[in-house]
Short mmCIF file of C-alpha atoms in Angstrom, two decimals:
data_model
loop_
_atom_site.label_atom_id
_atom_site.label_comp_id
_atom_site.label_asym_id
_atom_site.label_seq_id
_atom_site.Cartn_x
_atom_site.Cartn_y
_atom_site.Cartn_z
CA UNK A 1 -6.18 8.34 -18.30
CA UNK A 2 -5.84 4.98 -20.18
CA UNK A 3 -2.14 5.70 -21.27
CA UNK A 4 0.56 4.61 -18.83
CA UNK A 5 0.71 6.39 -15.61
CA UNK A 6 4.37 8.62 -14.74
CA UNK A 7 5.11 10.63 -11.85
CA UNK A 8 4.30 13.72 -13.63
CA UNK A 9 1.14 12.19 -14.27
CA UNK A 10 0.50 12.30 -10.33
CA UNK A 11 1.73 15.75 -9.86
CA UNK A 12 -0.07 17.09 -12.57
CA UNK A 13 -3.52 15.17 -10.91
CA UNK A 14 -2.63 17.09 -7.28
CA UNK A 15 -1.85 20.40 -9.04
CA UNK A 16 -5.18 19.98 -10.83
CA UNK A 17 -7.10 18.87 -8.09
CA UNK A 18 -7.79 15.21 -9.19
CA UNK A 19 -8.10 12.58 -6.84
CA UNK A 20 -4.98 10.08 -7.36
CA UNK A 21 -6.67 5.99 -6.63
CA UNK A 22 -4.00 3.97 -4.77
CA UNK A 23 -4.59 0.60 -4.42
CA UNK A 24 -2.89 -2.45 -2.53
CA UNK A 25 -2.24 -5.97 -4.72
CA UNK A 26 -0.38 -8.83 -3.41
CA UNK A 27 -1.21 -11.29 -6.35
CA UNK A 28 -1.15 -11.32 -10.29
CA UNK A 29 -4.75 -11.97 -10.69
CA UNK A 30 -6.11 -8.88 -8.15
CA UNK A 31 -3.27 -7.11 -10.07
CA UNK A 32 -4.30 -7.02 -13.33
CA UNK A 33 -7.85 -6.59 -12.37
CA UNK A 34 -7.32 -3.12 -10.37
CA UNK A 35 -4.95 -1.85 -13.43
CA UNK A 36 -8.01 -2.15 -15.65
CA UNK A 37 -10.18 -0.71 -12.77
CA UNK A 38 -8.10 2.46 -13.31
CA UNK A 39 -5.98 2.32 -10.39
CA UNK A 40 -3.45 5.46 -10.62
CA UNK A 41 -0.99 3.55 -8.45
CA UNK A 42 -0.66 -0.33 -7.18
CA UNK A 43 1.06 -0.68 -4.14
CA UNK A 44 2.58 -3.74 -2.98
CA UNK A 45 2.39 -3.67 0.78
CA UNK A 46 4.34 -5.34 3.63
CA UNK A 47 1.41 -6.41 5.38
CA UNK A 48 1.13 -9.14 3.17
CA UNK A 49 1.87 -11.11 5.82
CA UNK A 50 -0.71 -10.41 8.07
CA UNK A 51 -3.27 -10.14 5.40
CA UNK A 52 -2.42 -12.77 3.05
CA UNK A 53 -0.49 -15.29 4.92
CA UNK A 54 -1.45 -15.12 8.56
CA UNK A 55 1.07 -13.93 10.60
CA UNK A 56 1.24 -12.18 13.24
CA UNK A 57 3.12 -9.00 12.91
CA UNK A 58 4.49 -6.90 9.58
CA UNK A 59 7.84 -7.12 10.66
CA UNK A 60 8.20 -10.77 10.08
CA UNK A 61 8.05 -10.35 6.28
CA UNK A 62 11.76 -11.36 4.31
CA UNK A 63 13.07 -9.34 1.29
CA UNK A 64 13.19 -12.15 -0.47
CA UNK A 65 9.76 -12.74 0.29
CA UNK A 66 8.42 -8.82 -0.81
CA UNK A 67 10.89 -9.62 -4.56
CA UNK A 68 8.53 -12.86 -5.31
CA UNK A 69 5.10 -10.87 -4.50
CA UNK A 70 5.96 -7.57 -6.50
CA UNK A 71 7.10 -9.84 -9.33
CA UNK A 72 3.85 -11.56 -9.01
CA UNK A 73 2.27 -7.87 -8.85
CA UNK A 74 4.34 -6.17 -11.84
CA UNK A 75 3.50 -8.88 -14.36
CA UNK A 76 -0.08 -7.83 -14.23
CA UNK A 77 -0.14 -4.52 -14.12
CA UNK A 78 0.55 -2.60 -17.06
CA UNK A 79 -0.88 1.07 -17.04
CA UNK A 80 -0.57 1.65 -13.18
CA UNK A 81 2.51 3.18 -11.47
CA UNK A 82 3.98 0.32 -9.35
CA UNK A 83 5.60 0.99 -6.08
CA UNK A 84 6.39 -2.00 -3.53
CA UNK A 85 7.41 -1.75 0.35
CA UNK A 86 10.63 -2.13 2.21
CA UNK A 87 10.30 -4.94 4.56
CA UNK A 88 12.04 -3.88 8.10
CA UNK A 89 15.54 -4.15 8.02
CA UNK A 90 17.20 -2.19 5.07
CA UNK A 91 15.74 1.19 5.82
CA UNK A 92 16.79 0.62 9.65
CA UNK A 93 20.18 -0.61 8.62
CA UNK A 94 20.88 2.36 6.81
CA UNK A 95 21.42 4.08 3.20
CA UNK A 96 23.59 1.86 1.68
CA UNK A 97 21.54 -1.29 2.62
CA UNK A 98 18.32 0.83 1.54
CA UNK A 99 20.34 1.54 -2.02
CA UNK A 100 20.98 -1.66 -2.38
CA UNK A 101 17.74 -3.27 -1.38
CA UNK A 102 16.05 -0.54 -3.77
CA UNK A 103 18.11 -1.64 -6.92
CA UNK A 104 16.76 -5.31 -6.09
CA UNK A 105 13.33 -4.59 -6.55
CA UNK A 106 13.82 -2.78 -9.71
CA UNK A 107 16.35 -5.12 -11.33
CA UNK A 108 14.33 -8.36 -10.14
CA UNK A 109 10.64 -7.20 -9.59
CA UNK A 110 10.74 -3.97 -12.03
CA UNK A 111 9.27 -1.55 -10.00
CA UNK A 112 8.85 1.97 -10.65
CA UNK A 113 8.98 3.35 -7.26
CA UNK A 114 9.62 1.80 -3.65
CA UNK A 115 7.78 2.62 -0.69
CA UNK A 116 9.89 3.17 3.33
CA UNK A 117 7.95 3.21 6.48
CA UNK A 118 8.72 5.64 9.22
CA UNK A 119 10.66 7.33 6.50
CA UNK A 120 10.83 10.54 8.38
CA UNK A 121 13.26 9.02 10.76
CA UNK A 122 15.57 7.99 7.75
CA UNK A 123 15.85 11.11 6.01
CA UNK A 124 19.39 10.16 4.59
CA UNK A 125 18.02 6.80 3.14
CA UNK A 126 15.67 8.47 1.22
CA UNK A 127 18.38 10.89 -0.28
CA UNK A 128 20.37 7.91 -0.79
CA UNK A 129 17.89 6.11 -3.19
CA UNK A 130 16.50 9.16 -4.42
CA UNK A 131 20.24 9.91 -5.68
CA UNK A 132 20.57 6.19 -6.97
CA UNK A 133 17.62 6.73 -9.62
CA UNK A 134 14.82 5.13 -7.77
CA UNK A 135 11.72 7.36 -6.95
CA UNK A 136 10.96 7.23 -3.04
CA UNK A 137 7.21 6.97 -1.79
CA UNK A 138 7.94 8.08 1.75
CA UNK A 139 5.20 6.75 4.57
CA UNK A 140 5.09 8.49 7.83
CA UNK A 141 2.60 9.87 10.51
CA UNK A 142 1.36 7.33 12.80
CA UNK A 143 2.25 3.60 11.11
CA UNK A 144 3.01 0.12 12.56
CA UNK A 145 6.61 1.09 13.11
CA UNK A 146 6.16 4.84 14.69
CA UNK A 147 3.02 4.60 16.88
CA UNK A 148 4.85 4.03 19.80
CA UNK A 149 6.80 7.23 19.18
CA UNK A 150 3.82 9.55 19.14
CA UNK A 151 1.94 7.35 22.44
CA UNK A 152 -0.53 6.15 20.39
CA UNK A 153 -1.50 2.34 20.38
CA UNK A 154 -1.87 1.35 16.79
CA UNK A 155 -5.05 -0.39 15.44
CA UNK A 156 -5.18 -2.76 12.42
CA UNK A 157 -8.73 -1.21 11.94
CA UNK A 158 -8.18 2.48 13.00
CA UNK A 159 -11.22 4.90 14.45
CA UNK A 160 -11.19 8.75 13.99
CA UNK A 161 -9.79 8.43 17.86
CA UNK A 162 -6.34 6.99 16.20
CA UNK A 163 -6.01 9.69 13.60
CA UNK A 164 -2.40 12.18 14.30
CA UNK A 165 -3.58 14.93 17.17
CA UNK A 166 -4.30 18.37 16.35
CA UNK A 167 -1.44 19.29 18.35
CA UNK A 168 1.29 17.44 16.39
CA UNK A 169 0.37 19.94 13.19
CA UNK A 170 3.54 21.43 13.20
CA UNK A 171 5.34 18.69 13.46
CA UNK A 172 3.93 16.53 10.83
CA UNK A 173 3.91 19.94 8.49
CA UNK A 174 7.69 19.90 9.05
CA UNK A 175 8.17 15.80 8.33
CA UNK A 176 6.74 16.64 5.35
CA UNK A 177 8.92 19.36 4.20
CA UNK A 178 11.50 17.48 5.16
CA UNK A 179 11.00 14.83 3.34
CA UNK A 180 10.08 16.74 0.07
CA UNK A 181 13.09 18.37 0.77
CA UNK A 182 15.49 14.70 0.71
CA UNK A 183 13.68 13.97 -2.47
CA UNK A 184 10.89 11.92 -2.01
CA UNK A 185 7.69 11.87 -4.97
CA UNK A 186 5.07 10.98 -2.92
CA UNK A 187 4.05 10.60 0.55
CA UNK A 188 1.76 8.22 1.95
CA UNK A 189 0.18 9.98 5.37
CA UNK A 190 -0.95 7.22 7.45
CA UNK A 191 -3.79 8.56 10.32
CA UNK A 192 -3.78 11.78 9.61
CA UNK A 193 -7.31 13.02 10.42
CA UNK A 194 -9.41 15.91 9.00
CA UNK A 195 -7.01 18.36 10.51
CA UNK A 196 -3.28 17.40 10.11
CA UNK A 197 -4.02 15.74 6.87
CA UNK A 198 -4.84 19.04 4.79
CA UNK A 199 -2.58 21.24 6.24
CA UNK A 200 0.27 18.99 4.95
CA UNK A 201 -0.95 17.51 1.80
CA UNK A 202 -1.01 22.14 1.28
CA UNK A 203 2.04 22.40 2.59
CA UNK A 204 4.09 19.98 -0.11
CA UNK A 205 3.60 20.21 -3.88
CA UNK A 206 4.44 16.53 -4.07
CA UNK A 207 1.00 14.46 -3.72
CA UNK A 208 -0.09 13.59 -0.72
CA UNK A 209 -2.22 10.28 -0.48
CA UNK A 210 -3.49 8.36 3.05
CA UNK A 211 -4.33 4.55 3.60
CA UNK A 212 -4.43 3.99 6.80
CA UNK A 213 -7.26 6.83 8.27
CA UNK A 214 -6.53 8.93 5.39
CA UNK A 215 -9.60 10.82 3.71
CA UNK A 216 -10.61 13.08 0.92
CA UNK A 217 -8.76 15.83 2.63
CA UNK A 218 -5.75 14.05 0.92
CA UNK A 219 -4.25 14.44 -2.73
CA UNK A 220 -5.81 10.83 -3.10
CA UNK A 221 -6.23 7.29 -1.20
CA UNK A 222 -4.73 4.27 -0.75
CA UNK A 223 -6.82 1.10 -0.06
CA UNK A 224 -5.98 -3.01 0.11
CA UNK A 225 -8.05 -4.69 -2.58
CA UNK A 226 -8.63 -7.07 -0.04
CA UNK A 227 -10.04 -4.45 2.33
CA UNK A 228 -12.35 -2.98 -0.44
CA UNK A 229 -13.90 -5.80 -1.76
CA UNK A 230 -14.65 -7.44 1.72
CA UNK A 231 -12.20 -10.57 1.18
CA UNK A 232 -11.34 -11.43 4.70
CA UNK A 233 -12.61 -14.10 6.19
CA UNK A 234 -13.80 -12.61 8.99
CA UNK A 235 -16.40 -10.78 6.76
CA UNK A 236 -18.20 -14.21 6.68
CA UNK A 237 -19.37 -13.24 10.35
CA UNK A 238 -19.95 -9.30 10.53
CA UNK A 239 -21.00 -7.71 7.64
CA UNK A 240 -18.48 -5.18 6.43
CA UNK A 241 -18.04 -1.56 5.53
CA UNK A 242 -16.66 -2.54 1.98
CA UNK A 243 -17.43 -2.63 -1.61
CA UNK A 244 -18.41 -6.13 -1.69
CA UNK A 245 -18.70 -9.23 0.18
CA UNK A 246 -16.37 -11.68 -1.66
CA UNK A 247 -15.86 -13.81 1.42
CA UNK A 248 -19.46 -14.42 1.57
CA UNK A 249 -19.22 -14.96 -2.58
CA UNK A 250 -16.43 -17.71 -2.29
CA UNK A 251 -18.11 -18.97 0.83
CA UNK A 252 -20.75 -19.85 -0.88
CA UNK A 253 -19.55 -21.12 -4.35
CA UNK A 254 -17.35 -23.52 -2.12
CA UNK A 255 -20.52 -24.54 -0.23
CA UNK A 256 -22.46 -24.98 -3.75
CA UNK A 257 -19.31 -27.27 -4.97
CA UNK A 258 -18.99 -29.16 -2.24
CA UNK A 259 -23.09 -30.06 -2.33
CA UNK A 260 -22.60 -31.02 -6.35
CA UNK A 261 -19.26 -33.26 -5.24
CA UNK A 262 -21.15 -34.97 -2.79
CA UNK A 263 -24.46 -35.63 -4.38
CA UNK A 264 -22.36 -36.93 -7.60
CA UNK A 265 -23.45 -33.94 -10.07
CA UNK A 266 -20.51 -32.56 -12.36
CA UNK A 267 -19.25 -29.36 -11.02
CA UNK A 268 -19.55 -26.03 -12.70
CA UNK A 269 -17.15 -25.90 -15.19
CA UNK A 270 -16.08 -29.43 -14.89
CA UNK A 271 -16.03 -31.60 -18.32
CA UNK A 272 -19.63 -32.38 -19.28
CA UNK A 273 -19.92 -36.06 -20.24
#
């Protein structure tokens, strides 16, 4: 699929059986380099906070803050459908703060779709937006926001042990309906597990795709860039399950920099003279 991606472009995929590729950007560079990767979907997540900037919870991020990284986002991708988070607040504040807060990313950032957490539990904002135009990615199952809800402690790097249990089937069968049912195009299953996860994404004829302990039980996946290529810095001291290793990469074209700077060689790249 090198033409640009639409909706009906996903439903078609799920329909046929082809895998949709979600992927999380925060920047313009990573942005434009996923697009041509063939990324189905670029997601601009509210975790850019804890991933990109240090701090220490998602809830801390401003909508001011998620505008200036999806604008940063939607100028370099071009084929990909672009959706971009809710920070906390609007959703939780209620429909006409989440209709309003959705017509700011498209107007300003020029998103195609936006993205609610815990959207399960704000069935009328999703109508709401869904009625103003805006195509709703609904996230629910067990997420930073509703983790607490089900008793189960949340885990920045989850373990099959953290995936939705067997015995909430019903109940995450019926989220689901219910939010097909307000209007939402996708849904983005965090946790679900080998068991929940396919008995909704069957349930739903929207597509169903998981980040968070997702898996090809799904309609398709959603994954950080940052996650799959191994950029965190803590990748410098275990070796991890990724892609790539571009910690260790920058690590060490720093390290080789540094040596030229201070042994007075010119630097790769640098003017040669």
């Amino acid at each position: 699929m090198s033409e640009k991606v639409h909706l009906g472009d996903l439903q078609a995929m799920k329909r046929d059986g082809r895998k949709i590729v979600g992927v999380v950007a925060w920047d313009y560079q990573m942005a434009r380099i996923v697009d041509r990767a063939g990324a189905d979907l670029v997601s601009v997540g509210d975790t850019v906070g804890i991933n990109l900037w240090g701090q220490p919870n998602p809830l801390e991020v401003t909508m001011d803050q998620m505008i200036i990284v999806c604008q940063a986002v939607r100028r370099g991708v071009r084929r990909a459908l672009l959706s971009c988070d809710f920070p906390f607040g609007p959703v939780q504040e209620g429909p006409e703060q989440a209709v309003r807060a959705a017509i700011r990313f498209v107007k300003e950032a020029g998103v195609d779709m936006v993205k609610l957490d815990g959207a399960s539990d704000h069935l009328d904002a999703v109508s709401a937006v869904t009625r103003a135009g805006i195509p709703v990615f609904a996230q629910f199952g067990i997420t930073p926001q509703t983790s607490l809800k089900y008793g189960v402690t949340y885990r920045a790097t989850p373990t099959a042990a953290d995936a939705v249990p067997d015995e909430l089937l019903d109940e995450m069968v019926g989220e689901a309906k219910r939010l097909e049912e307000a209007g939402a195009a996708l849904l983005n299953f965090t946790n679900s597990g080998p068991v929940v996860g396919p008995a909704v994404a069957q349930a739903v004829s929207i597509p169903v795709l998981g980040g968070f302990g997702g898996g090809p039980w799904l309609d398709g996946r959603v994954r950080m860039a940052t996650a799959a290529i191994g950029y965190s810095a803590d990748a410098l001291d275990t070796a991890p399950d990724t892609y790539a290793n571009v910690a260790q990469i920058a690590f060490d074209a720093i390290s080789a920099y540094a040596d030229d700077v201070r042994a007075a060689r010119q630097i790769a790249g640098g003017i040669r003279v």
